[in-house]
């Protein structure tokens, strides 16, 4: 059942006549609470690790390995700054961690009030929703167009700030749709002479064999659709068979250049109104992003529009464009407000810290290695000086012994 309660689908697995079933609908908040709790624990583990190794033990007179290390202190301060900041562009009632019950202790670690978080997730706090909690942590985007939906982004996708990104669609994604060149008969007889149809659907080829019998136009379309969609040759691919006027139309359910319908032969070809070799291919969505008047390129694949990796603001931004061709105009189709939650911000910071090529830790490690190399070179130079001095002393001692021996002989 999909239409009993708006937004709710019910799968009926078993039923007994006359029995009454009670369904309780409630939000499952356990996983969300667990995820937030894990975030707090992980964050505290990092800060505790740095703090414990940045102390001096007066009793043992031992210093932690990170004592006085500016890089470690900067990382600690940077992480603390993020979790205490306000997330711009989201609900003002839920734009900081304290709004969901996460507070900062005197030691700089985080503390979670689980009851407060559960109340927010269950919708018991006025003015906020569970979706606001998502935006507090994750990268998210909201569109003013129902045909433009945010899918995902990465740490390279930048928040839009006060000015939304503009989405300019130049080509809506289409499906391959092939219509017969002649109409179906009002009543079609299928027998052994006209039962087969050879076709290619989204790159897969196969043959369907129609059941013998007499069909109306709609019955024939329904029968062909059922045969194609149940065929193992087209596994994972589906088609919609319908009537375009009185002609048979086959439309792939896939969008973009990978969507294709081709009829190549079969004894039912003429009966169904097709000619051998007739084919249609879908089109990928095409468009660009406009940021503060500057155009940033995007690549389309089916209905998915992705910002190019080199874009300054919309790199890796992915949108699903469900606009139809008649909805594409000569201008901007939608405005997109991109927000970057605390988790996404931390993800970007961690990338700059942990990048194995040019991350901060790699830079620190390279600096230590260079310092070690310099010390080793200095040691080698000093050792060479010592070796030369030793050689000189040995020669002088040998000469002295030789002189003494001559004197003793004399």
mmCIF file of N, CA, C and O in Angstrom, residues 153-235:
data_model
loop_
_atom_site.group_PDB
_atom_site.id
_atom_site.type_symbol
_atom_site.label_atom_id
_atom_site.label_comp_id
_atom_site.label_asym_id
_atom_site.label_seq_id
_atom_site.Cartn_x
_atom_site.Cartn_y
_atom_site.Cartn_z
ATOM 1 N N UNK A 153 28.199 15.492 -2.694
ATOM 2 C CA UNK A 153 29.353 16.335 -2.997
ATOM 3 C C UNK A 153 30.560 15.742 -2.302
ATOM 4 O O UNK A 153 30.521 14.605 -1.809
ATOM 5 N N UNK A 154 31.642 16.486 -2.244
ATOM 6 C CA UNK A 154 32.850 16.006 -1.582
ATOM 7 C C UNK A 154 33.450 17.137 -0.766
ATOM 8 O O UNK A 154 32.895 18.237 -0.678
ATOM 9 N N UNK A 155 34.613 16.872 -0.188
ATOM 10 C CA UNK A 155 35.291 17.901 0.601
ATOM 11 C C UNK A 155 35.729 19.068 -0.275
ATOM 12 O O UNK A 155 36.046 20.146 0.231
ATOM 13 N N UNK A 156 35.724 18.865 -1.601
ATOM 14 C CA UNK A 156 36.115 19.947 -2.513
ATOM 15 C C UNK A 156 34.917 20.816 -2.927
ATOM 16 O O UNK A 156 35.108 21.846 -3.565
ATOM 17 N N UNK A 157 33.702 20.370 -2.581
ATOM 18 C CA UNK A 157 32.513 21.154 -2.886
ATOM 19 C C UNK A 157 32.358 22.253 -1.845
ATOM 20 O O UNK A 157 32.290 21.972 -0.652
ATOM 21 N N UNK A 158 32.309 23.493 -2.295
ATOM 22 C CA UNK A 158 32.296 24.632 -1.382
ATOM 23 C C UNK A 158 30.867 25.093 -1.088
ATOM 24 O O UNK A 158 29.986 25.003 -1.951
ATOM 25 N N UNK A 159 30.612 25.587 0.139
ATOM 26 C CA UNK A 159 29.287 26.137 0.446
ATOM 27 C C UNK A 159 29.015 27.388 -0.379
ATOM 28 O O UNK A 159 29.945 28.126 -0.733
ATOM 29 N N UNK A 160 27.748 27.630 -0.678
ATOM 30 C CA UNK A 160 27.398 28.750 -1.560
ATOM 31 C C UNK A 160 27.360 30.089 -0.835
ATOM 32 O O UNK A 160 27.376 31.142 -1.485
ATOM 33 N N UNK A 161 27.288 30.074 0.493
ATOM 34 C CA UNK A 161 27.235 31.344 1.223
ATOM 35 C C UNK A 161 25.893 32.030 1.033
ATOM 36 O O UNK A 161 24.845 31.392 0.891
ATOM 37 N N UNK A 162 25.912 33.361 1.020
ATOM 38 C CA UNK A 162 24.676 34.131 0.926
ATOM 39 C C UNK A 162 24.075 34.135 -0.473
ATOM 40 O O UNK A 162 22.886 34.416 -0.646
ATOM 41 N N UNK A 163 24.895 33.839 -1.489
ATOM 42 C CA UNK A 163 24.408 33.849 -2.872
ATOM 43 C C UNK A 163 24.315 32.427 -3.407
ATOM 44 O O UNK A 163 25.340 31.755 -3.555
ATOM 45 N N UNK A 164 23.122 31.922 -3.678
ATOM 46 C CA UNK A 164 22.968 30.543 -4.167
ATOM 47 C C UNK A 164 23.667 30.345 -5.518
ATOM 48 O O UNK A 164 23.837 31.290 -6.299
ATOM 49 N N UNK A 165 24.065 29.101 -5.771
ATOM 50 C CA UNK A 165 24.580 28.748 -7.098
ATOM 51 C C UNK A 165 23.407 28.663 -8.067
ATOM 52 O O UNK A 165 22.308 28.228 -7.695
ATOM 53 N N UNK A 166 23.636 29.059 -9.309
ATOM 54 C CA UNK A 166 22.609 28.954 -10.336
ATOM 55 C C UNK A 166 22.878 27.724 -11.199
ATOM 56 O O UNK A 166 24.031 27.409 -11.503
ATOM 57 N N UNK A 167 21.805 27.038 -11.570
ATOM 58 C CA UNK A 167 21.903 25.837 -12.395
ATOM 59 C C UNK A 167 21.253 26.126 -13.745
ATOM 60 O O UNK A 167 20.042 26.389 -13.821
ATOM 61 N N UNK A 168 22.071 26.075 -14.790
ATOM 62 C CA UNK A 168 21.585 26.353 -16.145
ATOM 63 C C UNK A 168 21.597 25.051 -16.945
ATOM 64 O O UNK A 168 22.661 24.531 -17.288
ATOM 65 N N UNK A 169 20.424 24.510 -17.211
ATOM 66 C CA UNK A 169 20.297 23.255 -17.957
ATOM 67 C C UNK A 169 20.077 23.582 -19.433
ATOM 68 O O UNK A 169 19.190 24.361 -19.780
ATOM 69 N N UNK A 170 20.906 23.004 -20.284
ATOM 70 C CA UNK A 170 20.775 23.229 -21.727
ATOM 71 C C UNK A 170 20.163 22.033 -22.452
ATOM 72 O O UNK A 170 19.709 22.162 -23.580
ATOM 73 N N UNK A 171 20.190 20.861 -21.793
ATOM 74 C CA UNK A 171 19.603 19.665 -22.400
ATOM 75 C C UNK A 171 19.093 18.754 -21.290
ATOM 76 O O UNK A 171 19.849 18.358 -20.414
ATOM 77 N N UNK A 172 17.805 18.457 -21.316
ATOM 78 C CA UNK A 172 17.250 17.514 -20.348
ATOM 79 C C UNK A 172 17.612 16.094 -20.764
ATOM 80 O O UNK A 172 17.755 15.792 -21.959
ATOM 81 N N UNK A 173 17.789 15.219 -19.780
ATOM 82 C CA UNK A 173 18.064 13.817 -20.089
ATOM 83 C C UNK A 173 16.826 13.182 -20.722
ATOM 84 O O UNK A 173 15.697 13.449 -20.302
ATOM 85 N N UNK A 174 17.033 12.361 -21.750
ATOM 86 C CA UNK A 174 15.920 11.697 -22.425
ATOM 87 C C UNK A 174 16.157 10.199 -22.476
ATOM 88 O O UNK A 174 17.280 9.714 -22.326
ATOM 89 N N UNK A 175 15.077 9.477 -22.701
ATOM 90 C CA UNK A 175 15.132 8.025 -22.867
ATOM 91 C C UNK A 175 14.970 7.675 -24.342
ATOM 92 O O UNK A 175 14.304 8.393 -25.087
ATOM 93 N N UNK A 176 15.561 6.573 -24.736
ATOM 94 C CA UNK A 176 15.362 6.093 -26.099
ATOM 95 C C UNK A 176 13.913 5.665 -26.266
ATOM 96 O O UNK A 176 13.389 4.880 -25.474
ATOM 97 N N UNK A 177 13.262 6.214 -27.292
ATOM 98 C CA UNK A 177 11.846 5.925 -27.514
ATOM 99 C C UNK A 177 11.643 5.647 -29.003
ATOM 100 O O UNK A 177 11.863 6.528 -29.841
ATOM 101 N N UNK A 178 11.226 4.429 -29.340
ATOM 102 C CA UNK A 178 11.097 4.007 -30.734
ATOM 103 C C UNK A 178 9.638 3.689 -31.051
ATOM 104 O O UNK A 178 9.029 2.810 -30.434
ATOM 105 N N UNK A 179 9.081 4.407 -32.014
ATOM 106 C CA UNK A 179 7.683 4.230 -32.420
ATOM 107 C C UNK A 179 7.635 3.595 -33.805
ATOM 108 O O UNK A 179 8.413 3.943 -34.697
ATOM 109 N N UNK A 180 6.713 2.645 -33.979
ATOM 110 C CA UNK A 180 6.565 1.974 -35.265
ATOM 111 C C UNK A 180 6.159 2.938 -36.361
ATOM 112 O O UNK A 180 5.480 3.946 -36.112
ATOM 113 N N UNK A 181 6.568 2.624 -37.567
ATOM 114 C CA UNK A 181 6.262 3.507 -38.700
ATOM 115 C C UNK A 181 4.862 3.285 -39.243
ATOM 116 O O UNK A 181 4.369 4.080 -40.049
ATOM 117 N N UNK A 182 4.219 2.206 -38.814
ATOM 118 C CA UNK A 182 2.832 1.956 -39.248
ATOM 119 C C UNK A 182 2.007 1.518 -38.041
ATOM 120 O O UNK A 182 2.543 1.006 -37.051
ATOM 121 N N UNK A 183 0.700 1.738 -38.103
ATOM 122 C CA UNK A 183 -0.175 1.454 -36.968
ATOM 123 C C UNK A 183 -0.412 -0.035 -36.804
ATOM 124 O O UNK A 183 -0.351 -0.825 -37.772
ATOM 125 N N UNK A 184 -0.681 -0.407 -35.548
ATOM 126 C CA UNK A 184 -1.116 -1.782 -35.277
ATOM 127 C C UNK A 184 -2.553 -1.961 -35.761
ATOM 128 O O UNK A 184 -3.356 -1.017 -35.764
ATOM 129 N N UNK A 185 -2.871 -3.189 -36.144
ATOM 130 C CA UNK A 185 -4.251 -3.490 -36.520
ATOM 131 C C UNK A 185 -5.125 -3.474 -35.274
ATOM 132 O O UNK A 185 -4.649 -3.704 -34.158
ATOM 133 N N UNK A 186 -6.391 -3.177 -35.456
ATOM 134 C CA UNK A 186 -7.300 -3.157 -34.312
ATOM 135 C C UNK A 186 -7.332 -4.511 -33.627
ATOM 136 O O UNK A 186 -7.478 -4.601 -32.397
ATOM 137 N N UNK A 187 -7.175 -5.565 -34.405
ATOM 138 C CA UNK A 187 -7.113 -6.922 -33.874
ATOM 139 C C UNK A 187 -5.976 -7.648 -34.581
ATOM 140 O O UNK A 187 -5.978 -7.745 -35.814
ATOM 141 N N UNK A 188 -4.999 -8.108 -33.812
ATOM 142 C CA UNK A 188 -3.821 -8.741 -34.394
ATOM 143 C C UNK A 188 -3.781 -10.213 -34.016
ATOM 144 O O UNK A 188 -3.908 -10.574 -32.835
ATOM 145 N N UNK A 189 -3.602 -11.056 -35.018
ATOM 146 C CA UNK A 189 -3.493 -12.499 -34.785
ATOM 147 C C UNK A 189 -2.003 -12.868 -34.790
ATOM 148 O O UNK A 189 -1.285 -12.592 -35.759
ATOM 149 N N UNK A 190 -1.548 -13.469 -33.702
ATOM 150 C CA UNK A 190 -0.161 -13.944 -33.594
ATOM 151 C C UNK A 190 -0.184 -15.462 -33.694
ATOM 152 O O UNK A 190 -0.871 -16.149 -32.928
ATOM 153 N N UNK A 191 0.572 -15.996 -34.694
ATOM 154 C CA UNK A 191 0.682 -17.442 -34.847
ATOM 155 C C UNK A 191 2.128 -17.804 -35.114
ATOM 156 O O UNK A 191 3.035 -16.979 -34.906
ATOM 157 N N UNK A 192 2.388 -18.973 -35.569
ATOM 158 C CA UNK A 192 3.768 -19.452 -35.751
ATOM 159 C C UNK A 192 4.520 -18.667 -36.812
ATOM 160 O O UNK A 192 5.754 -18.713 -36.865
ATOM 161 N N UNK A 193 3.796 -17.913 -37.639
ATOM 162 C CA UNK A 193 4.466 -17.184 -38.727
ATOM 163 C C UNK A 193 4.938 -15.795 -38.322
ATOM 164 O O UNK A 193 5.701 -15.160 -39.053
ATOM 165 N N UNK A 194 4.486 -15.282 -37.176
ATOM 166 C CA UNK A 194 4.851 -13.904 -36.798
ATOM 167 C C UNK A 194 5.008 -13.757 -35.278
ATOM 168 O O UNK A 194 4.461 -12.857 -34.674
ATOM 169 N N UNK A 195 5.805 -14.640 -34.675
ATOM 170 C CA UNK A 195 5.887 -14.681 -33.211
ATOM 171 C C UNK A 195 7.154 -14.040 -32.631
ATOM 172 O O UNK A 195 7.195 -13.735 -31.444
ATOM 173 N N UNK A 196 8.214 -13.854 -33.424
ATOM 174 C CA UNK A 196 9.505 -13.465 -32.837
ATOM 175 C C UNK A 196 9.855 -12.008 -33.157
ATOM 176 O O UNK A 196 9.485 -11.472 -34.204
ATOM 177 N N UNK A 197 10.603 -11.405 -32.220
ATOM 178 C CA UNK A 197 11.094 -10.039 -32.408
ATOM 179 C C UNK A 197 12.515 -9.960 -31.844
ATOM 180 O O UNK A 197 12.743 -10.250 -30.662
ATOM 181 N N UNK A 198 13.459 -9.602 -32.708
ATOM 182 C CA UNK A 198 14.855 -9.437 -32.301
ATOM 183 C C UNK A 198 15.101 -7.967 -32.000
ATOM 184 O O UNK A 198 14.802 -7.100 -32.837
ATOM 185 N N UNK A 199 15.651 -7.680 -30.825
ATOM 186 C CA UNK A 199 15.883 -6.278 -30.488
ATOM 187 C C UNK A 199 17.080 -6.133 -29.550
ATOM 188 O O UNK A 199 17.554 -7.111 -28.949
ATOM 189 N N UNK A 200 17.539 -4.890 -29.470
ATOM 190 C CA UNK A 200 18.612 -4.521 -28.537
ATOM 191 C C UNK A 200 18.062 -3.460 -27.597
ATOM 192 O O UNK A 200 17.473 -2.473 -28.042
ATOM 193 N N UNK A 201 18.279 -3.670 -26.282
ATOM 194 C CA UNK A 201 17.781 -2.743 -25.278
ATOM 195 C C UNK A 201 18.932 -2.356 -24.347
ATOM 196 O O UNK A 201 19.502 -3.212 -23.670
ATOM 197 N N UNK A 202 19.292 -1.091 -24.349
ATOM 198 C CA UNK A 202 20.367 -0.567 -23.492
ATOM 199 C C UNK A 202 21.640 -1.397 -23.601
ATOM 200 O O UNK A 202 22.316 -1.694 -22.602
ATOM 201 N N UNK A 203 21.969 -1.796 -24.835
ATOM 202 C CA UNK A 203 23.210 -2.522 -25.077
ATOM 203 C C UNK A 203 23.099 -4.027 -25.000
ATOM 204 O O UNK A 203 24.048 -4.737 -25.357
ATOM 205 N N UNK A 204 21.988 -4.567 -24.536
ATOM 206 C CA UNK A 204 21.799 -6.023 -24.453
ATOM 207 C C UNK A 204 20.890 -6.483 -25.588
ATOM 208 O O UNK A 204 19.895 -5.826 -25.908
ATOM 209 N N UNK A 205 21.244 -7.595 -26.200
ATOM 210 C CA UNK A 205 20.457 -8.109 -27.327
ATOM 211 C C UNK A 205 19.733 -9.393 -26.929
ATOM 212 O O UNK A 205 20.200 -10.158 -26.076
ATOM 213 N N UNK A 206 18.594 -9.615 -27.557
ATOM 214 C CA UNK A 206 17.831 -10.823 -27.277
ATOM 215 C C UNK A 206 16.659 -10.951 -28.218
ATOM 216 O O UNK A 206 16.393 -10.070 -29.042
ATOM 217 N N UNK A 207 15.969 -12.046 -28.076
ATOM 218 C CA UNK A 207 14.792 -12.334 -28.904
ATOM 219 C C UNK A 207 13.632 -12.694 -27.995
ATOM 220 O O UNK A 207 13.785 -13.504 -27.071
ATOM 221 N N UNK A 208 12.481 -12.110 -28.259
ATOM 222 C CA UNK A 208 11.280 -12.477 -27.508
ATOM 223 C C UNK A 208 10.349 -13.239 -28.447
ATOM 224 O O UNK A 208 10.320 -12.992 -29.663
ATOM 225 N N UNK A 209 9.614 -14.174 -27.861
ATOM 226 C CA UNK A 209 8.674 -14.980 -28.634
ATOM 227 C C UNK A 209 7.272 -14.745 -28.097
ATOM 228 O O UNK A 209 6.983 -15.044 -26.924
ATOM 229 N N UNK A 210 6.405 -14.191 -28.933
ATOM 230 C CA UNK A 210 5.051 -13.848 -28.496
ATOM 231 C C UNK A 210 4.187 -15.108 -28.402
ATOM 232 O O UNK A 210 4.400 -16.092 -29.142
ATOM 233 N N UNK A 211 3.242 -15.080 -27.501
ATOM 234 C CA UNK A 211 2.288 -16.182 -27.388
ATOM 235 C C UNK A 211 1.267 -16.073 -28.513
ATOM 236 O O UNK A 211 0.829 -14.973 -28.871
ATOM 237 N N UNK A 212 0.899 -17.210 -29.042
ATOM 238 C CA UNK A 212 -0.098 -17.213 -30.106
ATOM 239 C C UNK A 212 -1.460 -16.810 -29.543
ATOM 240 O O UNK A 212 -1.809 -17.118 -28.409
ATOM 241 N N UNK A 213 -2.211 -16.084 -30.363
ATOM 242 C CA UNK A 213 -3.525 -15.634 -29.927
ATOM 243 C C UNK A 213 -3.940 -14.381 -30.673
ATOM 244 O O UNK A 213 -3.224 -13.885 -31.556
ATOM 245 N N UNK A 214 -5.077 -13.848 -30.301
ATOM 246 C CA UNK A 214 -5.615 -12.637 -30.928
ATOM 247 C C UNK A 214 -5.587 -11.513 -29.893
ATOM 248 O O UNK A 214 -6.067 -11.679 -28.762
ATOM 249 N N UNK A 215 -5.006 -10.359 -30.285
ATOM 250 C CA UNK A 215 -4.772 -9.265 -29.340
ATOM 251 C C UNK A 215 -5.359 -7.959 -29.853
ATOM 252 O O UNK A 215 -5.332 -7.679 -31.060
ATOM 253 N N UNK A 216 -5.887 -7.185 -28.929
ATOM 254 C CA UNK A 216 -6.182 -5.792 -29.245
ATOM 255 C C UNK A 216 -4.854 -5.029 -29.221
ATOM 256 O O UNK A 216 -3.816 -5.554 -28.815
ATOM 257 N N UNK A 217 -4.864 -3.775 -29.630
ATOM 258 C CA UNK A 217 -3.627 -2.988 -29.636
ATOM 259 C C UNK A 217 -3.004 -2.915 -28.230
ATOM 260 O O UNK A 217 -1.815 -3.138 -28.053
ATOM 261 N N UNK A 218 -3.843 -2.579 -27.218
ATOM 262 C CA UNK A 218 -3.327 -2.431 -25.860
ATOM 263 C C UNK A 218 -2.862 -3.768 -25.289
ATOM 264 O O UNK A 218 -1.835 -3.852 -24.609
ATOM 265 N N UNK A 219 -3.602 -4.835 -25.572
ATOM 266 C CA UNK A 219 -3.206 -6.168 -25.098
ATOM 267 C C UNK A 219 -1.873 -6.584 -25.697
ATOM 268 O O UNK A 219 -1.026 -7.172 -25.000
ATOM 269 N N UNK A 220 -1.656 -6.253 -26.962
ATOM 270 C CA UNK A 220 -0.400 -6.608 -27.602
ATOM 271 C C UNK A 220 0.757 -5.815 -26.992
ATOM 272 O O UNK A 220 1.844 -6.375 -26.730
ATOM 273 N N UNK A 221 0.551 -4.526 -26.727
ATOM 274 C CA UNK A 221 1.592 -3.715 -26.103
ATOM 275 C C UNK A 221 1.927 -4.242 -24.712
ATOM 276 O O UNK A 221 3.105 -4.359 -24.343
ATOM 277 N N UNK A 222 0.892 -4.577 -23.934
ATOM 278 C CA UNK A 222 1.124 -5.094 -22.583
ATOM 279 C C UNK A 222 1.876 -6.427 -22.623
ATOM 280 O O UNK A 222 2.757 -6.676 -21.782
ATOM 281 N N UNK A 223 1.529 -7.286 -23.572
ATOM 282 C CA UNK A 223 2.169 -8.595 -23.684
ATOM 283 C C UNK A 223 3.654 -8.449 -24.052
ATOM 284 O O UNK A 223 4.519 -9.114 -23.463
ATOM 285 N N UNK A 224 3.953 -7.561 -24.999
ATOM 286 C CA UNK A 224 5.345 -7.341 -25.405
ATOM 287 C C UNK A 224 6.155 -6.775 -24.237
ATOM 288 O O UNK A 224 7.300 -7.202 -23.992
ATOM 289 N N UNK A 225 5.589 -5.826 -23.499
ATOM 290 C CA UNK A 225 6.290 -5.253 -22.340
ATOM 291 C C UNK A 225 6.612 -6.331 -21.306
ATOM 292 O O UNK A 225 7.724 -6.385 -20.775
ATOM 293 N N UNK A 226 5.651 -7.182 -21.019
ATOM 294 C CA UNK A 226 5.855 -8.242 -20.031
ATOM 295 C C UNK A 226 6.936 -9.214 -20.486
ATOM 296 O O UNK A 226 7.776 -9.657 -19.676
ATOM 297 N N UNK A 227 6.955 -9.570 -21.769
ATOM 298 C CA UNK A 227 7.952 -10.502 -22.282
ATOM 299 C C UNK A 227 9.365 -9.920 -22.193
ATOM 300 O O UNK A 227 10.310 -10.592 -21.774
ATOM 301 N N UNK A 228 9.515 -8.652 -22.596
ATOM 302 C CA UNK A 228 10.839 -8.019 -22.571
ATOM 303 C C UNK A 228 11.351 -7.884 -21.139
ATOM 304 O O UNK A 228 12.498 -8.216 -20.835
ATOM 305 N N UNK A 229 10.496 -7.425 -20.243
ATOM 306 C CA UNK A 229 10.926 -7.155 -18.873
ATOM 307 C C UNK A 229 11.196 -8.429 -18.071
ATOM 308 O O UNK A 229 11.859 -8.377 -17.037
ATOM 309 N N UNK A 230 10.654 -9.557 -18.516
ATOM 310 C CA UNK A 230 10.896 -10.825 -17.826
ATOM 311 C C UNK A 230 11.978 -11.661 -18.499
ATOM 312 O O UNK A 230 12.350 -12.724 -17.995
ATOM 313 N N UNK A 231 12.501 -11.194 -19.626
ATOM 314 C CA UNK A 231 13.504 -11.952 -20.371
ATOM 315 C C UNK A 231 14.862 -11.894 -19.668
ATOM 316 O O UNK A 231 15.318 -10.825 -19.248
ATOM 317 N N UNK A 232 15.515 -13.041 -19.549
ATOM 318 C CA UNK A 232 16.847 -13.089 -18.941
ATOM 319 C C UNK A 232 17.892 -12.395 -19.820
ATOM 320 O O UNK A 232 18.931 -11.961 -19.328
ATOM 321 N N UNK A 233 17.618 -12.276 -21.113
ATOM 322 C CA UNK A 233 18.555 -11.601 -22.018
ATOM 323 C C UNK A 233 18.670 -10.118 -21.695
ATOM 324 O O UNK A 233 19.708 -9.499 -21.932
ATOM 325 N N UNK A 234 17.601 -9.569 -21.139
ATOM 326 C CA UNK A 234 17.592 -8.126 -20.813
ATOM 327 C C UNK A 234 17.603 -7.895 -19.302
ATOM 328 O O UNK A 234 17.064 -6.904 -18.812
ATOM 329 N N UNK A 235 18.202 -8.795 -18.557
ATOM 330 C CA UNK A 235 18.212 -8.710 -17.098
ATOM 331 C C UNK A 235 18.767 -7.363 -16.633
ATOM 332 O O UNK A 235 19.822 -6.922 -17.064
#
